[in-house]
XYZ file of C-alpha atoms in Angstrom:
600
model
C 0.036 0.048 -0.208
C 2.748 2.388 0.902
C 4.856 1.319 -2.224
C 1.650 2.278 -4.260
C 1.145 5.609 -2.606
C 5.126 6.364 -3.394
C 4.646 5.151 -7.103
C 1.371 7.537 -7.179
C 2.768 10.168 -5.598
C 5.728 10.382 -8.318
C 3.481 10.035 -11.058
C 2.058 13.015 -9.911
C 4.915 14.557 -9.981
C 6.281 13.741 -12.834
C 3.014 14.710 -14.470
C 3.209 18.116 -12.956
C 7.087 18.785 -14.274
C 6.068 17.705 -17.367
C 3.147 20.341 -17.198
C 5.365 22.746 -16.015
C 8.044 22.552 -19.045
C 5.095 22.330 -21.556
C 4.179 25.797 -19.921
C 7.485 27.431 -20.264
C 7.474 26.221 -24.175
C 10.906 25.466 -24.349
C 11.952 21.958 -26.134
C 14.960 20.226 -26.391
C 17.924 22.781 -28.432
C 15.874 26.015 -27.474
C 17.165 28.584 -25.571
C 14.064 31.247 -24.707
C 13.935 34.501 -23.185
C 10.809 34.643 -24.451
C 8.215 37.381 -22.744
C 10.842 39.254 -20.339
C 10.001 42.411 -21.211
C 14.025 43.052 -21.152
C 15.543 46.328 -22.809
C 19.002 45.363 -24.136
C 20.382 48.617 -25.754
C 24.307 47.683 -25.630
C 26.671 44.811 -25.854
C 27.084 44.861 -22.227
C 23.426 44.529 -21.764
C 23.412 41.229 -23.034
C 26.550 39.563 -21.924
C 24.524 37.453 -19.946
C 22.713 36.147 -22.746
C 25.599 35.957 -25.397
C 27.581 33.878 -22.895
C 24.039 31.039 -22.635
C 24.102 31.089 -25.962
C 28.012 30.855 -26.559
C 27.556 27.694 -24.057
C 24.548 26.398 -25.388
C 25.991 22.574 -27.255
C 23.141 21.920 -29.964
C 21.725 25.021 -29.913
C 18.929 24.795 -32.709
C 15.949 27.612 -31.731
C 16.403 31.234 -29.946
C 13.287 32.853 -28.608
C 13.598 36.799 -28.417
C 10.529 37.836 -28.766
C 8.809 40.104 -26.340
C 12.028 42.017 -25.356
C 13.722 45.049 -27.136
C 17.139 44.842 -28.837
C 19.189 47.972 -29.765
C 21.486 47.573 -32.790
C 24.574 47.064 -30.791
C 22.822 44.540 -28.510
C 21.606 42.520 -32.019
C 25.100 42.826 -33.355
C 26.528 41.007 -29.875
C 24.087 38.309 -29.876
C 25.086 37.662 -33.863
C 28.645 37.231 -32.947
C 27.618 34.418 -30.769
C 25.421 33.132 -33.322
C 28.181 32.460 -35.980
C 29.421 29.000 -34.763
C 26.011 27.531 -34.290
C 25.737 25.614 -37.426
C 22.971 23.638 -36.470
C 20.432 26.366 -35.576
C 17.260 26.114 -37.500
C 14.384 28.172 -35.815
C 14.125 32.286 -35.283
C 11.372 32.961 -32.899
C 12.060 36.973 -32.947
C 8.891 38.634 -33.004
C 7.907 41.786 -31.374
C 11.978 42.415 -30.515
C 12.364 45.944 -31.346
C 9.462 47.712 -29.272
C 10.371 51.097 -28.663
C 13.209 51.498 -31.156
C 13.393 53.433 -34.167
C 12.923 52.090 -37.507
C 16.193 53.123 -38.851
C 17.464 50.986 -36.209
C 15.996 48.021 -37.120
C 17.445 47.078 -40.486
C 21.050 46.910 -39.407
C 20.130 44.880 -36.505
C 18.048 42.120 -38.856
C 21.622 42.566 -41.248
C 23.715 41.796 -38.382
C 21.414 38.660 -37.499
C 21.446 37.552 -40.660
C 24.860 37.524 -41.430
C 25.773 35.234 -38.505
C 23.310 32.554 -39.314
C 24.937 32.760 -42.839
C 28.138 32.511 -41.450
C 27.557 29.506 -39.226
C 26.121 27.451 -42.203
C 22.526 27.549 -40.639
C 19.575 25.525 -42.269
C 16.729 27.584 -41.063
C 13.316 25.955 -40.610
C 11.652 28.942 -39.043
C 12.029 32.414 -39.561
C 9.224 34.618 -36.951
C 9.807 38.180 -37.604
C 6.169 39.170 -36.781
C 5.083 42.677 -34.963
C 8.505 44.457 -35.477
C 6.554 47.027 -37.359
C 9.752 47.404 -39.731
C 8.687 48.329 -43.334
C 9.904 48.302 -46.280
C 13.361 48.718 -45.114
C 13.063 45.543 -42.667
C 12.414 43.609 -45.390
C 15.584 44.996 -47.083
C 17.223 43.913 -44.125
C 16.268 40.130 -44.584
C 16.969 40.266 -47.924
C 20.501 38.585 -48.020
C 19.617 36.248 -45.562
C 16.462 35.072 -47.689
C 18.202 34.568 -50.936
C 21.092 32.462 -48.949
C 21.713 28.949 -48.828
C 20.108 29.389 -44.822
C 17.003 30.280 -46.225
C 17.044 27.284 -48.364
C 15.431 24.545 -46.321
C 12.980 27.224 -44.864
C 9.477 25.782 -43.952
C 7.654 28.367 -42.012
C 8.040 32.424 -42.425
C 5.859 34.686 -40.136
C 6.021 38.137 -41.115
C 2.656 39.349 -39.781
C 2.036 42.968 -38.811
C 5.410 44.294 -40.133
C 4.160 47.099 -42.483
C 6.152 45.850 -44.872
C 3.765 47.615 -47.797
C 3.662 47.296 -51.774
C 7.582 47.964 -51.671
C 8.377 45.162 -49.108
C 6.149 42.999 -50.566
C 7.882 43.250 -53.974
C 11.231 42.738 -52.331
C 9.915 39.618 -49.928
C 8.612 38.338 -53.345
C 11.839 38.565 -55.297
C 13.639 37.386 -52.985
C 11.442 34.216 -52.146
C 11.888 33.437 -56.273
C 15.634 33.857 -56.072
C 15.904 31.495 -53.118
C 13.737 29.327 -54.889
C 15.912 29.063 -57.828
C 19.236 28.762 -56.441
C 18.132 25.827 -54.189
C 16.483 24.008 -57.234
C 19.507 24.623 -58.563
C 21.381 22.714 -56.107
C 19.093 19.814 -56.199
C 16.936 20.385 -53.107
C 14.132 23.085 -54.249
C 12.723 25.563 -51.217
C 9.715 23.855 -49.981
C 8.443 26.491 -47.606
C 4.692 25.365 -45.872
C 3.126 28.199 -43.412
C 3.309 31.891 -45.046
C 2.368 34.395 -42.754
C 2.077 38.085 -43.474
C -1.129 39.592 -42.516
C -1.637 43.642 -41.482
C 0.686 44.719 -43.933
C -0.815 47.025 -46.525
C 0.251 44.668 -49.712
C -2.960 45.609 -51.473
C -3.103 44.229 -54.825
C 0.448 44.971 -56.089
C 2.418 43.303 -53.203
C -0.061 40.416 -53.022
C 0.500 39.901 -57.284
C 4.586 39.974 -56.314
C 3.325 37.570 -53.946
C 1.728 34.981 -55.844
C 4.234 34.733 -58.369
C 6.490 33.352 -55.734
C 3.680 31.088 -54.493
C 3.252 29.788 -57.842
C 6.914 29.149 -58.290
C 7.004 27.800 -54.962
C 3.917 25.145 -55.086
C 4.555 23.793 -51.567
C 2.510 25.791 -49.529
C 0.080 24.300 -46.327
C -1.031 27.759 -44.901
C -1.257 31.012 -46.256
C -2.765 33.633 -43.696
C -2.642 37.287 -45.449
C -5.838 38.713 -43.462
C -6.385 42.683 -43.709
C -3.814 43.709 -46.771
C -6.291 45.775 -48.486
C -6.470 43.089 -51.293
C -8.533 43.829 -53.920
C -10.019 41.353 -56.456
C -7.239 41.743 -59.051
C -4.734 41.298 -55.985
C -7.150 38.219 -54.927
C -7.576 36.542 -58.539
C -3.766 36.272 -58.480
C -3.455 34.708 -55.390
C -5.960 32.443 -56.434
C -4.220 31.422 -59.491
C -1.191 30.711 -57.369
C -3.110 28.492 -54.901
C -3.967 26.100 -58.238
C -0.054 25.271 -58.186
C -0.103 24.712 -53.847
C -2.091 21.449 -53.910
C -1.268 20.714 -50.437
C -2.626 23.757 -48.740
C -4.302 23.170 -46.106
C -5.219 26.533 -44.486
C -6.384 29.874 -46.436
C -6.688 32.834 -44.551
C -7.605 36.087 -46.637
C -9.873 37.509 -43.810
C -10.816 41.429 -44.286
C -9.664 41.986 -47.637
C -12.345 43.036 -50.491
C -13.039 39.950 -52.781
C -16.143 41.455 -54.835
C -17.806 38.996 -56.809
C -14.814 38.880 -59.481
C -12.728 38.029 -56.881
C -14.876 35.799 -54.825
C -16.029 33.850 -58.166
C -11.954 33.686 -59.231
C -11.412 31.684 -55.659
C -13.712 29.690 -56.292
C -13.117 28.176 -59.153
C -9.346 27.410 -57.320
C -11.018 25.668 -54.633
C -12.533 23.211 -56.437
C -9.216 21.637 -57.504
C -8.053 21.848 -53.706
C -8.293 18.663 -52.012
C -6.695 19.114 -48.696
C -7.908 22.412 -47.648
C -9.563 22.254 -44.075
C -9.835 26.001 -43.093
C -10.950 28.793 -45.352
C -11.208 32.074 -43.963
C -12.876 34.282 -46.181
C -14.868 36.690 -43.172
C -15.439 40.187 -44.125
C -14.008 39.851 -47.549
C -17.256 40.754 -49.341
C -17.772 37.514 -51.313
C -21.388 38.818 -51.593
C -24.207 36.355 -53.292
C -22.848 35.646 -56.394
C -19.412 34.957 -54.516
C -21.047 32.780 -52.148
C -23.159 30.710 -54.924
C -19.740 30.320 -56.849
C -18.350 28.924 -53.286
C -21.167 26.622 -52.531
C -20.523 25.063 -56.393
C -16.949 24.769 -55.284
C -18.162 22.880 -51.758
C -20.478 20.472 -53.869
C -17.699 19.783 -56.482
C -14.424 19.401 -53.795
C -13.202 20.619 -50.425
C -13.539 16.819 -49.708
C -12.197 17.179 -45.810
C -13.199 20.932 -45.510
C -13.185 21.483 -41.391
C -13.988 25.390 -41.283
C -15.906 27.741 -43.304
C -15.801 31.617 -42.814
C -18.237 33.624 -44.637
C -19.490 36.082 -42.134
C -19.871 39.729 -43.138
C -19.421 39.180 -46.554
C -23.237 40.677 -48.088
C -24.741 37.394 -48.459
C -28.230 37.334 -49.045
C -30.715 34.590 -47.863
C -30.733 32.655 -50.661
C -27.130 32.449 -51.183
C -26.672 31.413 -47.678
C -28.757 28.599 -47.869
C -26.772 27.265 -50.814
C -23.939 27.275 -48.944
C -25.517 25.504 -46.042
C -26.866 22.783 -48.341
C -23.542 22.406 -49.831
C -21.779 21.374 -46.785
C -24.305 18.679 -46.358
C -21.741 15.814 -46.662
C -18.597 17.262 -45.183
C -17.882 14.720 -42.688
C -15.175 16.739 -40.900
C -16.838 19.805 -40.906
C -16.526 21.550 -37.691
C -17.774 24.564 -38.142
C -19.486 27.331 -40.345
C -19.599 30.370 -40.220
C -22.178 33.263 -41.539
C -22.717 35.741 -39.096
C -23.026 39.372 -40.247
C -24.805 39.033 -43.289
C -28.078 40.013 -45.215
C -30.215 36.760 -44.176
C -32.821 38.916 -41.898
C -35.202 37.383 -39.367
C -36.773 34.673 -41.700
C -33.572 33.557 -43.325
C -31.643 33.074 -39.937
C -34.751 30.818 -39.165
C -34.801 28.890 -42.317
C -30.833 28.663 -42.465
C -30.848 27.591 -38.465
C -33.864 24.801 -39.965
C -31.820 23.695 -42.704
C -28.756 22.704 -40.983
C -30.730 20.936 -37.716
C -32.618 18.782 -41.028
C -29.165 18.055 -41.621
C -28.113 17.209 -38.443
C -25.444 19.630 -38.385
C -26.954 22.387 -36.483
C -24.334 22.200 -33.881
C -21.799 23.408 -36.485
C -23.294 26.694 -37.302
C -21.768 29.566 -35.652
C -23.628 32.741 -33.905
C -26.059 34.979 -36.671
C -26.406 37.275 -33.533
C -25.020 40.287 -36.042
C -27.133 39.738 -39.050
C -27.744 42.938 -40.737
C -31.427 42.213 -41.817
C -32.330 41.973 -45.424
C -30.540 43.998 -47.892
C -32.809 46.813 -49.324
C -33.636 46.921 -52.886
C -31.999 50.194 -53.510
C -28.859 48.700 -51.954
C -29.070 45.493 -53.742
C -29.512 47.797 -57.251
C -25.708 49.193 -56.200
C -24.261 46.310 -55.788
C -22.848 46.247 -58.892
C -21.492 49.894 -59.034
C -19.875 49.464 -55.515
C -17.910 46.604 -57.580
C -15.459 48.856 -59.471
C -15.276 51.141 -56.590
C -13.901 48.629 -54.324
C -10.689 48.204 -56.442
C -9.722 51.520 -54.816
C -6.441 52.010 -56.848
C -4.788 55.371 -56.660
C -6.021 56.638 -60.001
C -9.233 56.514 -58.643
C -9.344 58.163 -55.798
C -7.184 60.864 -57.208
C -9.959 61.224 -59.382
C -12.270 60.827 -56.936
C -10.065 63.920 -55.298
C -10.746 66.039 -58.254
C -14.234 65.652 -58.556
C -14.288 66.789 -54.716
C -12.093 69.547 -55.723
C -14.264 70.448 -58.804
C -17.905 70.090 -56.859
C -16.254 72.630 -54.049
C -15.304 75.397 -56.414
C -18.860 75.127 -57.881
C -19.961 75.524 -54.418
C -17.611 78.880 -53.893
C -18.432 80.148 -57.243
C -22.328 79.520 -56.329
C -20.952 81.728 -52.684
C -19.675 84.226 -54.555
C -22.347 84.670 -56.654
C -24.745 85.039 -53.873
C -22.307 87.673 -52.578
C -22.323 89.615 -55.590
C -26.086 89.698 -55.752
C -26.085 91.096 -52.167
C -23.629 93.524 -52.875
C -25.606 94.958 -55.724
C -28.692 95.019 -53.839
C -26.943 97.097 -51.088
C -27.605 100.884 -51.849
C -23.949 102.281 -52.303
C -22.511 104.381 -49.302
C -21.616 108.166 -49.827
C -17.945 108.423 -51.279
C -16.806 109.926 -47.910
C -17.909 106.924 -46.101
C -15.422 104.489 -44.999
C -17.083 101.054 -45.407
C -15.862 98.089 -43.366
C -15.134 94.990 -45.124
C -16.921 91.827 -43.743
C -13.640 90.121 -43.726
C -12.436 92.219 -40.645
C -15.053 90.544 -38.145
C -13.567 87.269 -38.739
C -10.003 85.823 -39.993
C -10.075 86.044 -43.947
C -10.612 82.528 -45.709
C -11.224 80.564 -42.709
C -14.883 80.679 -43.055
C -14.319 79.448 -46.792
C -12.428 76.823 -46.075
C -14.112 75.447 -43.041
C -17.391 75.768 -45.558
C -15.772 73.835 -48.308
C -12.010 72.422 -47.553
C -9.369 72.037 -50.241
C -5.863 71.999 -50.112
C -5.485 75.205 -52.087
C -7.396 76.967 -49.412
C -5.557 75.396 -46.702
C -2.327 76.450 -47.819
C -3.835 80.087 -48.816
C -3.983 80.360 -45.039
C -0.376 80.742 -44.317
C 1.830 79.536 -41.676
C -0.928 81.454 -39.417
C -3.583 78.654 -40.674
C -3.795 76.270 -37.263
C -4.194 79.709 -34.817
C -6.608 81.096 -37.935
C -8.942 77.240 -37.234
C -8.582 77.940 -33.654
C -10.135 81.426 -33.592
C -12.893 80.309 -35.814
C -13.304 76.905 -33.609
C -14.947 76.261 -30.144
C -12.430 74.419 -29.312
C -14.034 73.295 -25.881
C -16.882 71.541 -27.930
C -15.425 68.334 -28.573
C -18.268 67.885 -31.506
C -16.739 70.956 -33.018
C -13.332 70.285 -32.653
C -13.778 66.745 -34.290
C -15.379 68.457 -37.460
C -12.533 70.957 -37.386
C -10.096 67.369 -37.879
C -12.475 65.684 -39.956
C -12.298 68.943 -42.512
C -8.319 69.589 -42.365
C -7.622 65.861 -42.975
C -10.230 65.420 -45.725
C -7.660 67.286 -47.873
C -5.098 65.460 -47.398
C -2.607 64.829 -50.076
C 0.865 62.522 -49.933
C 2.178 65.938 -52.193
C 5.016 67.112 -49.489
C 3.520 70.719 -49.080
C -0.013 69.758 -48.548
C 0.761 66.805 -46.223
C 3.100 68.729 -44.197
C 0.221 71.587 -43.881
C -2.810 69.196 -43.049
C -0.837 67.204 -40.258
C 1.095 70.433 -38.654
C -2.762 71.837 -38.059
C -3.870 68.793 -36.819
C -1.328 68.938 -34.280
C -1.662 72.340 -33.226
C -5.549 71.794 -33.303
C -5.653 68.548 -31.277
C -2.840 69.363 -29.042
C -4.469 72.627 -28.190
C -7.988 70.767 -27.418
C -6.607 68.084 -25.140
C -4.782 70.771 -23.539
C -8.120 71.937 -21.959
C -8.932 70.358 -18.862
C -12.977 71.271 -19.697
C -12.734 69.163 -23.041
C -13.188 65.555 -22.338
C -11.387 63.339 -24.374
C -13.854 60.978 -23.963
C -16.599 62.976 -25.556
C -14.006 63.438 -27.795
C -13.451 59.811 -29.035
C -17.005 59.355 -28.984
C -17.893 62.181 -31.301
C -15.021 61.003 -33.559
C -16.790 57.798 -33.956
C -19.989 59.018 -34.424
C -18.761 60.992 -37.307
C -16.850 58.548 -38.975
C -19.878 56.019 -38.843
C -18.446 53.627 -36.697
C -21.610 54.267 -33.977
C -24.818 55.569 -34.174
C -25.738 58.570 -31.952
C -28.952 59.364 -30.362
C -29.012 63.052 -31.413
C -29.083 61.249 -35.404
C -26.034 62.871 -36.476
C -25.065 62.501 -40.170
C -21.657 60.848 -40.537
C -19.149 61.890 -42.887
C -17.904 60.605 -45.981
C -15.042 58.930 -44.994
C -11.967 59.737 -47.067
C -8.526 58.179 -46.772
C -7.081 61.612 -45.355
C -9.266 60.951 -42.060
C -7.697 57.781 -41.540
C -4.021 58.854 -42.420
C -4.178 62.108 -40.219
C -5.637 60.323 -37.793
C -2.936 57.517 -37.749
C -0.369 60.535 -37.214
C -2.061 61.949 -34.435
C -2.104 58.861 -32.374
C 1.428 58.501 -32.231
C 1.658 61.793 -31.236
C 2.452 62.921 -27.310
C -0.635 65.135 -26.835
C -3.053 62.044 -27.880
C -4.735 60.212 -24.880
C -2.938 56.792 -24.627
C -6.239 55.297 -22.913
C -7.886 55.586 -26.264
C -5.820 53.670 -28.499
C -7.288 50.368 -27.189
C -10.658 51.722 -28.219
C -10.030 53.128 -31.266
C -8.443 49.813 -32.167
C -11.794 47.445 -30.843
C -14.153 50.131 -33.399
C -11.621 49.722 -36.397
C -11.594 46.329 -36.161
C -15.086 46.245 -36.506
C -16.718 45.713 -40.278
C -18.031 48.705 -41.072
C -19.455 50.030 -44.556
C -17.779 53.616 -44.037
C -14.469 52.557 -44.204
C -14.784 50.174 -46.721
C -13.535 53.096 -49.495
C -10.716 53.572 -47.385
C -9.325 49.902 -46.945
C -5.252 50.707 -47.405
C -5.561 53.961 -45.075
C -7.385 51.960 -42.243
C -4.625 48.819 -42.097
C -2.185 51.518 -41.564
C -3.995 52.880 -38.674
C -4.870 49.324 -37.793
C -1.212 48.901 -38.040
C -0.041 51.286 -36.157
C -2.647 51.120 -33.401
C -1.853 47.126 -32.572
C 1.733 48.707 -32.293
C 0.408 51.373 -29.786
C -1.918 49.354 -27.836
C -0.868 47.733 -24.248
C 0.086 44.404 -24.955
C -1.652 41.846 -22.702
């Protein structure tokens, strides 16, 4: 009895020890500094870490995520890796928090150079959440092209702010790596590619699609929230045809529309290994959903999860999807939440799923948008072209808006001329007081009908003039002023500087007042952007990229209350029609908010 008790206690101790080791996520051959929140600025600060690396026999993986490293610290670590020929896994996400963007490329170059010197054969390279931009991709370009990456199986670059330029550099590096490795008889067989929230847009996605098609080895592709529209989606769909082992495809929160969804559905028919499809928030719309239903009937034999939430899908198409999963023996979840089913449509969907004995696999429908209005239905085809959102389209829209504003100004001037003609002339010896002397010149015109030219003409004191015209103690009026200023944003240097400088001055003063409640400002801003409804029935503005790009700038300034970053992040993450035409600017803002918000 006593012996049995000892054995039981020993078993429990072993189980607890195993559990403890599992929680630390330290595997054989792995050195982990994960999540310690340490700051390493120079070589001296990493002496202990370097010593551990040097003394670690058979080092295969190094976890540095959740700390922050300066250039000199990175160089010291790199030096210690130069003799680690067995090294395979770099878990280096979120390791440059608080660093200047210019510090990151040389740090990455040092680390990459060390791996090449060591003759390492990498399997995993994780640099997610480092926000290094296109220059950061240049920092790993040589590494990606080298023999160290010929064996790479997983590449994680989530939330790095690569942009179109970074996407193209990355694609070129991957293709070169594939060519060089193929020439040596062992082609690159990348299995997992993760690059969500990078503002890749159509051009970046299309470039990467070429690399994907060339490699043909992908098993998981995660590219959510990249501002990709149907040309980019179509390119990715074509590339996926060459990746027959694909198991997971996550393109959440891009903009398929009918064209992209139909192209992707055609590809899915020939992919027999896919288990997870996430096309939520992708505007696949009814025709796209019907095409995907057809793909479900003809292929996807081992599908486990299908997410078509928030896609503007109507009842008929949603029911087609439901019926198409009838014989999917491996299905675990079907998500059709946030579409246009209506109360009756939701009931019918649930009934059909219950009748097929798979009602428990249907996700919540609590965010259903109700039935689509006939007028909105008619506009669906017109919106298809608007969803492309290329730069030329944006420029044309801005020009049209400016033309409308000029017309408004001309009408206003004509009205003033009529008033002047109707006003009896004063005797010549009477000194008339110009109307403009009672208020700052041209400010009223700018605030009534904003344009870049008008903002520039206000001169160096433009911010002061606007502050004098607007009640800065009124949160609602301050928001209106902010939106009018930011609406004229352009990438042209002079205009961009004028807009951002004015936004800084106005918001800095607004938030400096103890009377103005910053929560009131955020609430008013969310209402005006159409992200929340107001009890006062305030009509939201038409959101343009400038609104979000100026906000992206503002949230990074010292005057902006840090406590509101998480609030903005939460609302910007939601599906919203008001932001559909600004996906690129929204993704840029989301990336910034993700970087700034407190880590859990």
